[in-house]
Tab-separated table of C-alpha atoms in Angstrom:
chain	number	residue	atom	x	y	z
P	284	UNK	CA	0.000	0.000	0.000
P	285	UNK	CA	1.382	3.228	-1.135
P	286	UNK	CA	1.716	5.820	1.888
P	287	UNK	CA	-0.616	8.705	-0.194
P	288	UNK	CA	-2.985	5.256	-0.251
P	289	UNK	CA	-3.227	5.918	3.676
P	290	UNK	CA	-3.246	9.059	3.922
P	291	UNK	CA	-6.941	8.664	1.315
P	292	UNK	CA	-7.660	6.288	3.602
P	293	UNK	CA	-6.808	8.549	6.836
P	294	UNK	CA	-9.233	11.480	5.114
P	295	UNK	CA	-8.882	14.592	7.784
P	296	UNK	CA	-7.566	12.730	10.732
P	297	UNK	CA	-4.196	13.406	8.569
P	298	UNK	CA	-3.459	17.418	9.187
P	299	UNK	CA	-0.746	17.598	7.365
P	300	UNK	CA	1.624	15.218	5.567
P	301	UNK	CA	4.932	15.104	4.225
P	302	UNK	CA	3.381	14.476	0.227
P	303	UNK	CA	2.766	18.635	0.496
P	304	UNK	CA	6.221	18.987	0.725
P	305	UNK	CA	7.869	16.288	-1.696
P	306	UNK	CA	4.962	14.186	-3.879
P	307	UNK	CA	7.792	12.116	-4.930
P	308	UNK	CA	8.315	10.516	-1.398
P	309	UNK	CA	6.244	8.374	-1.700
P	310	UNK	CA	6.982	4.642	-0.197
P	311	UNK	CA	5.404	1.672	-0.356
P	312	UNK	CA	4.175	0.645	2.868
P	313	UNK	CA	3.584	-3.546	4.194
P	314	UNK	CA	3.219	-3.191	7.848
P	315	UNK	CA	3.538	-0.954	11.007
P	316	UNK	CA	5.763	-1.287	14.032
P	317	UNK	CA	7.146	-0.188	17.035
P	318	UNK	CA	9.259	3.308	16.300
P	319	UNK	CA	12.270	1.366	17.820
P	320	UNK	CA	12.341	-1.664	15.469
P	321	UNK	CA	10.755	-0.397	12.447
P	322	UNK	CA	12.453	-1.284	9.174
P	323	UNK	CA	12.084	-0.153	5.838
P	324	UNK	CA	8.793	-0.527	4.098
P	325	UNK	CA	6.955	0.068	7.923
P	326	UNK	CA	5.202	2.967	9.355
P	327	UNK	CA	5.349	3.487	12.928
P	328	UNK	CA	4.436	6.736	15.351
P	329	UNK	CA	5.949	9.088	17.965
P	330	UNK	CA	3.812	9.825	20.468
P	331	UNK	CA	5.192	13.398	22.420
P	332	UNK	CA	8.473	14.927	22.253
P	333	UNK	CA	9.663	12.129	25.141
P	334	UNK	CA	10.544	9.596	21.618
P	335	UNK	CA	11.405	12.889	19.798
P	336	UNK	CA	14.990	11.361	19.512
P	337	UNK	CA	13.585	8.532	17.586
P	338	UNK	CA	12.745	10.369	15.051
P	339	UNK	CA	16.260	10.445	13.974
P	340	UNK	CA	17.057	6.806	14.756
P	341	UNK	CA	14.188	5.068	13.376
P	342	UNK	CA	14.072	2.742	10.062
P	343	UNK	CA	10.818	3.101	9.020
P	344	UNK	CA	9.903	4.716	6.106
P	345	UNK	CA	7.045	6.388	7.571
P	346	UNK	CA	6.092	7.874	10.974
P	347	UNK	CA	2.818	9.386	12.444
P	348	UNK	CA	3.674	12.605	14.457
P	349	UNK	CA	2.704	15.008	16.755
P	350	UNK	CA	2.248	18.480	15.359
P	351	UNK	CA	5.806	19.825	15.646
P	352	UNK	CA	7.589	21.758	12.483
P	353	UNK	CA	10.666	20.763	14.210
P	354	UNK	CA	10.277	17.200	14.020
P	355	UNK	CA	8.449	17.343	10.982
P	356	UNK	CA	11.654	19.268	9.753
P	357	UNK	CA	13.877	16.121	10.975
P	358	UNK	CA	12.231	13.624	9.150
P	359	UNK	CA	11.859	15.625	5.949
P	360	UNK	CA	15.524	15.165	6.344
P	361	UNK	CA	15.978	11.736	7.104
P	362	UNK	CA	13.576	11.362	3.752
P	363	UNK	CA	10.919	9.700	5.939
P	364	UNK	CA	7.694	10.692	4.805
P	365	UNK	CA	5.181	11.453	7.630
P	366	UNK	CA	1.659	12.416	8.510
P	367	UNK	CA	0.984	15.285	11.251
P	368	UNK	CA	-1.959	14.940	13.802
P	369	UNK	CA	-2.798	15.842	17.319
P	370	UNK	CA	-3.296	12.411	18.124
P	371	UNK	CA	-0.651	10.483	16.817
P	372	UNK	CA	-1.178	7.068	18.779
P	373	UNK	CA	-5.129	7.210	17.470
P	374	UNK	CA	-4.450	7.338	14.277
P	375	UNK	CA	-1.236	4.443	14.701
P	376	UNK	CA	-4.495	2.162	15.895
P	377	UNK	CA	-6.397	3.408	12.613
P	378	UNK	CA	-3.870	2.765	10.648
P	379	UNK	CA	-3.081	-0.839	11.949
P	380	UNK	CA	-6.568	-1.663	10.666
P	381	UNK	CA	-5.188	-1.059	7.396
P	382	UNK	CA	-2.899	-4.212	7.388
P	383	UNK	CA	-4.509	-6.421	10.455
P	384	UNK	CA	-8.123	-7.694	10.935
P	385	UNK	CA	-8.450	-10.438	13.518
P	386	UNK	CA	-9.383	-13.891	12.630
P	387	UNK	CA	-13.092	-14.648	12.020
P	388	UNK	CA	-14.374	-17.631	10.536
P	389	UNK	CA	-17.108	-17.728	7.685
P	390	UNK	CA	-20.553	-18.113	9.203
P	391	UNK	CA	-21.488	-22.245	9.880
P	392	UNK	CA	-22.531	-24.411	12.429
P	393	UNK	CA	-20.457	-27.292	13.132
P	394	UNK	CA	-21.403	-30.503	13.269
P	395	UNK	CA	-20.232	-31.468	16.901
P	396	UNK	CA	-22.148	-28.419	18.303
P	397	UNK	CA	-25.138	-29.260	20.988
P	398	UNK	CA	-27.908	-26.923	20.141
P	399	UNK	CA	-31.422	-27.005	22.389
P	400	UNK	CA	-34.026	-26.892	19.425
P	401	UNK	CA	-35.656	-23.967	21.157
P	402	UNK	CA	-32.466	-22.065	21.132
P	403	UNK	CA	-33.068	-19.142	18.488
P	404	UNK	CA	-29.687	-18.456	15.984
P	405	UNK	CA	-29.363	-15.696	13.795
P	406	UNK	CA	-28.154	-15.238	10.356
P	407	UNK	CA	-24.617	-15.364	9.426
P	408	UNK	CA	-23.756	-16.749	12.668
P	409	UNK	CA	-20.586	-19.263	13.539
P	410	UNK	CA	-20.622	-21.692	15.729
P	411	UNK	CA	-17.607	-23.604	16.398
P	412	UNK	CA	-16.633	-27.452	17.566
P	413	UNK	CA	-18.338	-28.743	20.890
P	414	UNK	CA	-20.332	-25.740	21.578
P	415	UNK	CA	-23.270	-26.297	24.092
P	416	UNK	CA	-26.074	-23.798	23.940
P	417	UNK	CA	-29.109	-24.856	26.043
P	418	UNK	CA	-32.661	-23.811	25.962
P	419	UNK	CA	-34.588	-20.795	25.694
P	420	UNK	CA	-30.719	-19.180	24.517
P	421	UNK	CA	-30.951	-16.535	21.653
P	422	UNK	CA	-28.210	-15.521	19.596
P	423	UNK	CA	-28.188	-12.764	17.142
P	424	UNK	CA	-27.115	-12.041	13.728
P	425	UNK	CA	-23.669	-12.204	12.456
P	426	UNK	CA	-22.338	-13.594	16.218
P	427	UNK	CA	-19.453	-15.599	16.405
P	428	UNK	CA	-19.091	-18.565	18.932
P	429	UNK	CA	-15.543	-20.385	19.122
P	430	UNK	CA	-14.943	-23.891	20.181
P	431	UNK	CA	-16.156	-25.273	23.834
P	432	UNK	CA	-17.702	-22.120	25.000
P	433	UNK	CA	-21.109	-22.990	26.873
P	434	UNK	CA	-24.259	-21.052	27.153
P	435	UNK	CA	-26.556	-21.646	30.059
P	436	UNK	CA	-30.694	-21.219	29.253
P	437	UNK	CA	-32.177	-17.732	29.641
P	438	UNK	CA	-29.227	-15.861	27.591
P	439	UNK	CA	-29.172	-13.605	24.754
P	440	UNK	CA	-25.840	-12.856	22.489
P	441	UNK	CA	-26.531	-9.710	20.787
P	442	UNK	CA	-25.793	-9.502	17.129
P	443	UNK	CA	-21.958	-9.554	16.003
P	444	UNK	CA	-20.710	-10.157	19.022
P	445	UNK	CA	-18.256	-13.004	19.678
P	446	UNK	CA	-17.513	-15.354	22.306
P	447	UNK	CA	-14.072	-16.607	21.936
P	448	UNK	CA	-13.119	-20.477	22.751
P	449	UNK	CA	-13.493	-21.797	26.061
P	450	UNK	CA	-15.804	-19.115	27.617
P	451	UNK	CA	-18.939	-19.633	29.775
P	452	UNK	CA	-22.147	-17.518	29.868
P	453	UNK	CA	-24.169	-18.116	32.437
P	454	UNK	CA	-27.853	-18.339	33.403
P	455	UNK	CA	-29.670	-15.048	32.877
P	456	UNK	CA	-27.114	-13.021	31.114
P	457	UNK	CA	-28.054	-10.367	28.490
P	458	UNK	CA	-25.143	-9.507	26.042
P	459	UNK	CA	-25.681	-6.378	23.801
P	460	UNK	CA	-24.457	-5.970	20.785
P	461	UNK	CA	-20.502	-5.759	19.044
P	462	UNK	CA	-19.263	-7.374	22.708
P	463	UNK	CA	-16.248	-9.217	23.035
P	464	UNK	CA	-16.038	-12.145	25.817
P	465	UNK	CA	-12.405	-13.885	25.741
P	466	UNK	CA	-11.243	-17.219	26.409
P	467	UNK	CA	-11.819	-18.493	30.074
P	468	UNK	CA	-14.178	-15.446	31.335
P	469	UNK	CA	-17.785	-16.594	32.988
P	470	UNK	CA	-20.103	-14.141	32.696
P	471	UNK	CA	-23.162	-14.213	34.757
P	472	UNK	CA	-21.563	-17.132	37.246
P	473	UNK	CA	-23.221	-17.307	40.994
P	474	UNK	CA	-22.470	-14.091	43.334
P	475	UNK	CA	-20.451	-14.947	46.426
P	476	UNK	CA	-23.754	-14.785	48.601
P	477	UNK	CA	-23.628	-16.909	51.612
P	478	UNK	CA	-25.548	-16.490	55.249
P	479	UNK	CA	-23.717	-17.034	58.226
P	480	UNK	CA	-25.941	-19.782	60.738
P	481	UNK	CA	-25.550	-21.288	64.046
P	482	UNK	CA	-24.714	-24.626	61.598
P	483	UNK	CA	-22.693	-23.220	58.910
P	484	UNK	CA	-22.845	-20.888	55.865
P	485	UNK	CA	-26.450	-21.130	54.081
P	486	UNK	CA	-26.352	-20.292	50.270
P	487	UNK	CA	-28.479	-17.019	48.996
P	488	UNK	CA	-29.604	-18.495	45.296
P	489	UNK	CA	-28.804	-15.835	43.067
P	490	UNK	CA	-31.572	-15.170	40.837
P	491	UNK	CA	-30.703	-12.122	39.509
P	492	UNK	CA	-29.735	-11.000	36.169
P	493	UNK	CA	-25.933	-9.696	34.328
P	494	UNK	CA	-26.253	-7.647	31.969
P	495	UNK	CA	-23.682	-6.439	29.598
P	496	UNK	CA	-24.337	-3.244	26.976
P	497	UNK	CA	-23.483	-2.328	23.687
P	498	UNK	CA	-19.659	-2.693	23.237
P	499	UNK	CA	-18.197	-3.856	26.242
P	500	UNK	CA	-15.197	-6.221	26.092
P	501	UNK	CA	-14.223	-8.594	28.703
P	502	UNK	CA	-10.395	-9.937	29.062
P	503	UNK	CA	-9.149	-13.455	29.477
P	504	UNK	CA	-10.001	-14.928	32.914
P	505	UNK	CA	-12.351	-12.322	34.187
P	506	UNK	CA	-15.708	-13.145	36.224
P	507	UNK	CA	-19.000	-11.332	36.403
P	508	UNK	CA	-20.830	-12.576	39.142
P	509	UNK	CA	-24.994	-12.385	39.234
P	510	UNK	CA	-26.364	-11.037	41.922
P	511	UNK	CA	-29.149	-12.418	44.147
P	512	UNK	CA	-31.944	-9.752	43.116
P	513	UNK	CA	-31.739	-7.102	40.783
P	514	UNK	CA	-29.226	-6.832	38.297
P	515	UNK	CA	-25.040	-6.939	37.602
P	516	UNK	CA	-24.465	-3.985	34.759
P	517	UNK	CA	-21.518	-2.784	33.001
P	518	UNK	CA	-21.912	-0.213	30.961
P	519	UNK	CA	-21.485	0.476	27.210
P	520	UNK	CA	-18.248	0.366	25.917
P	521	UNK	CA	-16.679	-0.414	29.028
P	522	UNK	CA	-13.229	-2.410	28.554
P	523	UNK	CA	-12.452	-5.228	31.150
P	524	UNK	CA	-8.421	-6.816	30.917
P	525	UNK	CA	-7.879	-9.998	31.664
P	526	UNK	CA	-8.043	-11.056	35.208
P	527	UNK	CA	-10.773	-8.668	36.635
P	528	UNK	CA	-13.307	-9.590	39.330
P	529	UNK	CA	-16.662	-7.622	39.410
P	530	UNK	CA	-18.745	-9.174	41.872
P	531	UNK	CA	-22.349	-9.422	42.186
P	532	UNK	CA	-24.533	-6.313	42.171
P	533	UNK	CA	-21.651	-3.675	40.469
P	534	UNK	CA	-23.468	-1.362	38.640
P	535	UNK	CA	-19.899	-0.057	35.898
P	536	UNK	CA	-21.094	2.755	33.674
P	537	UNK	CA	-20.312	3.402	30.696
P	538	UNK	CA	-16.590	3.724	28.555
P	539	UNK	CA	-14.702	2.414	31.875
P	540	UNK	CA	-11.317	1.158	31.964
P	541	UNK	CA	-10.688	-1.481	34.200
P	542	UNK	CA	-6.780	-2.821	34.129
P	543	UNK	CA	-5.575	-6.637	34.810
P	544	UNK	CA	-6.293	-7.990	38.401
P	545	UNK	CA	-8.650	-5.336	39.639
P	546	UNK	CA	-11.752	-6.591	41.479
P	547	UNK	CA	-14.659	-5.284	43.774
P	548	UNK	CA	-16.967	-6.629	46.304
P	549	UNK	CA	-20.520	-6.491	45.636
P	550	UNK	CA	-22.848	-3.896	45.405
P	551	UNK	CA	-19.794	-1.475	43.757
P	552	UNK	CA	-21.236	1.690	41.542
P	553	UNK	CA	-18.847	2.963	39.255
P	554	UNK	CA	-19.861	6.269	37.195
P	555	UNK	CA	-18.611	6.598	33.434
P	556	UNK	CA	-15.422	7.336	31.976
P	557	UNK	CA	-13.874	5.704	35.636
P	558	UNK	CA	-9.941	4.192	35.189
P	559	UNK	CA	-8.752	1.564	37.620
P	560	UNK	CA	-5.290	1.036	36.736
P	561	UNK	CA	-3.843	-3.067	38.008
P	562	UNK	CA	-4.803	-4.674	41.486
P	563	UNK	CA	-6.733	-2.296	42.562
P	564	UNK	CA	-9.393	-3.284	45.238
P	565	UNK	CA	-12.676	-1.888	45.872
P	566	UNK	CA	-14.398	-2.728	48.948
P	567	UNK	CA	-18.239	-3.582	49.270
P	568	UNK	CA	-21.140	-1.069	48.396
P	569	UNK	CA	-18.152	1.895	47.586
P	570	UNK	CA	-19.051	4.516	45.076
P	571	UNK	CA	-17.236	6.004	42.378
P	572	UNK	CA	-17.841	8.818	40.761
P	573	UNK	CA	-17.558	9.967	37.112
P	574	UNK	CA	-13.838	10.575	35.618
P	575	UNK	CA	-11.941	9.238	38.484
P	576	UNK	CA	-9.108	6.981	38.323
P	577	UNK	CA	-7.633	5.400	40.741
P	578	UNK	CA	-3.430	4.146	40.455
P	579	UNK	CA	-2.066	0.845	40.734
P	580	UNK	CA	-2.871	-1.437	43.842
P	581	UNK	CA	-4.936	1.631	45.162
P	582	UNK	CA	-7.609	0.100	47.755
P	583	UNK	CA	-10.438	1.660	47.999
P	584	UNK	CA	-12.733	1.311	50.990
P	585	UNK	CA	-14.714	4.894	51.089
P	586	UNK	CA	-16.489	6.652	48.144
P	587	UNK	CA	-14.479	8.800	45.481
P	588	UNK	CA	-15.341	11.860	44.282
P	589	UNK	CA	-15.978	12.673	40.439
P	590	UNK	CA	-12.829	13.392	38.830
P	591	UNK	CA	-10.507	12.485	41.878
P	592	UNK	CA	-7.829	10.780	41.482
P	593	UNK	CA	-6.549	8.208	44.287
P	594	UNK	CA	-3.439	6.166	45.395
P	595	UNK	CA	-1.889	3.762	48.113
P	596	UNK	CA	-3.936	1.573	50.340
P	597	UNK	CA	-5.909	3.105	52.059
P	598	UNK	CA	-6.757	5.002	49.300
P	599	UNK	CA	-5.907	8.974	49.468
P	600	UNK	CA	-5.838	11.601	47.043
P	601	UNK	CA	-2.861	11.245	44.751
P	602	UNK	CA	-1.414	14.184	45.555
P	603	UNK	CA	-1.458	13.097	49.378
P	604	UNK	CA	0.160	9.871	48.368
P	605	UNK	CA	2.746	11.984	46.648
P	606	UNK	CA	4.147	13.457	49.597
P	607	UNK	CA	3.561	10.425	51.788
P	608	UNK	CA	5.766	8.480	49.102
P	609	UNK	CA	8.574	11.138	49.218
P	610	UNK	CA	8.575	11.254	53.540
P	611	UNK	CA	8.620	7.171	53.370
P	612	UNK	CA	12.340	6.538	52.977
P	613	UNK	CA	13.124	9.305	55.211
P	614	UNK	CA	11.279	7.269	58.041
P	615	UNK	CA	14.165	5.630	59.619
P	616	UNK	CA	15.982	9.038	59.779
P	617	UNK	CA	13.332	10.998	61.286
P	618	UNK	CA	12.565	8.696	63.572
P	619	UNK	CA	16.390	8.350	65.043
P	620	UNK	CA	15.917	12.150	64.917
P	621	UNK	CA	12.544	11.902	67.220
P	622	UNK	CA	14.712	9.529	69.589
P	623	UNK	CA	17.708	11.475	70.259
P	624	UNK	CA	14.942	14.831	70.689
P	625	UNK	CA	12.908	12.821	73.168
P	626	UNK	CA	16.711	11.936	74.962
P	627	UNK	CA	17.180	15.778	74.867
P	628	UNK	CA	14.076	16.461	76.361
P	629	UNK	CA	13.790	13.610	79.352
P	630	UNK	CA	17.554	14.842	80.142
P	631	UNK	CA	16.444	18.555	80.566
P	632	UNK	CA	13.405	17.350	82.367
């Protein structure tokens, strides 16, 4: 693919571009990479003037920037063509697109699959070897269902969504539409609801319902646990790594971030737009509120305001944790210090 191929292909997501300088720089382009091993015949991207020196160490023939004449200048120099955009990492993931599009087999139903004959399937719909999809199930148009996943009775798959190999859906899950479920997650599984008794723990049944919305991927490994009444709901577009707990009764809004290992107790409310970077831990009926974000192996056990941002265990506001983080490995030092003052002090008294 010629590079003036992308930038048609780009439209006005491409400022600027090096073609308005010198049409006869022109590459052919096979494949992106990473700015640090790109070769010829690759595009790749800087994102912010901390790679700037790349720029001038790179192979690739063409690179995505940030709107900079300076850099722009270098690789006019270097006779790397390049495109100019405020958001130069956004338009490396468009670009990808160009030259990858995951795996999807052609629509079919295989012959080992165990289908309930009131199950309802779409059109244009794959189903994979030793698939189990029991009663009352529907599944939508265009959906895409790999090898050994298993769907429990009372579940709908919205329509070109796809359930990768080795997944389960539960009992009484709704999936909306374009979702993503990877291999090993259980959606919908039984909430950790148990009584304590005079005789032992007695199980709450969990007869609610999990319901995912439009959009919303879910990692490798992750569980989302229906609750006894009411509902589990994560929001629209919402992206969920691999790992993640969300136990029964979360209410996740919508376009959420939540990184590998991260869990919560039940009853969790999570506003839109909400990060929670690795491990972190949110403790039972907590609320967070709409842009916040909370850092890596943050636990939180009290609500968060909109647009805060926490750290540390407890949780505190970042800029707290900041200063605590600085005083830490002063601690042995100041605390010799408080020694030898209280010394000074019981001498004089």
């Amino acid at each position: 693919m010629k590079f003036s191929e992308i930038l048609a292909k780009l439209g006005d997501a491409a400022v600027s571009n090096s073609l308005n300088v010198n049409k006869d720089n022109n590459p052919e382009i096979t494949s992106v990479a990473a700015v640090d091993e790109a070769t010829s015949g690759t595009i790749s991207y800087i994102e912010g003037l901390k790679f700037a020196a790349m720029v001038g160490k790179t192979g690739a023939s063409a690179l995505i920037l940030p709107q900079d004449e300076a850099l722009q200048a270098q690789a006019q120099e270097r006779g790397i063509a390049w495109i100019a955009t405020p958001e130069p990492k956004l338009i490396f993931a468009r670009t990808l697109k160009f030259f990858y599009q995951p795996w999807r087999p052609d629509p079919e139903i295989h012959p080992t699959a165990v289908i309930h004959p009131t199950a309802k399937i779409g059109t244009d719909v794959y189903i994979g070897p030793h698939v189990v999809i029991h009663q009352a199930v529907e599944v939508g148009n265009g959906a895409c269902i790999h090898a050994n996943v298993v769907i429990y009775p009372d579940t709908k798959i919205g329509v070109r969504t796809t359930l990768h190999a080795n997944c389960t859906i539960h009992e009484r899950t709704l999936i909306g539409a374009d979702c993503e479920i990877h291999s090993g997650a259980v959606i919908g599984a039984e909430g950790f609801g148990f009584v304590p008794t005079a005789t032992g723990w007695l199980k709450v049944e969990q007869s609610g319902y999990t319901v995912l919305e439009d959009g919303v991927v879910v990692g490798c490994n992750s569980a989302i646990d229906r609750p006894a009444v009411g509902e589990t709901r994560v929001g629209r577009h919402t992206i969920i790594d691999n790992l993640v707990q969300i136990g029964h009764g979360c209410q996740i809004g919508a376009g959420c971030a939540l990184a590998g290992q991260s869990g919560m107790a039940g009853g969790v409310k999570i506003g839109n737009r909400v990060i929670l970077a690795g491990q972190v831990g949110i403790a039972n009926q907590v609320k967070i509120g709409d842009g916040a974000i909370a850092s890596a192996k943050a636990g939180i056990h009290s609500d968060v305001l909109p647009g805060e941002i926490v750290s540390g265990t407890p949780a505190v506001p970042h800029k707290t944790f900041l200063k605590v983080s600085a005083i830490l490995p002063r601690l042995p030092d100041i605390y010799q210090s408080l020694k030898q003052l209280q010394r000074q002090i019981g001498q004089k008294s």
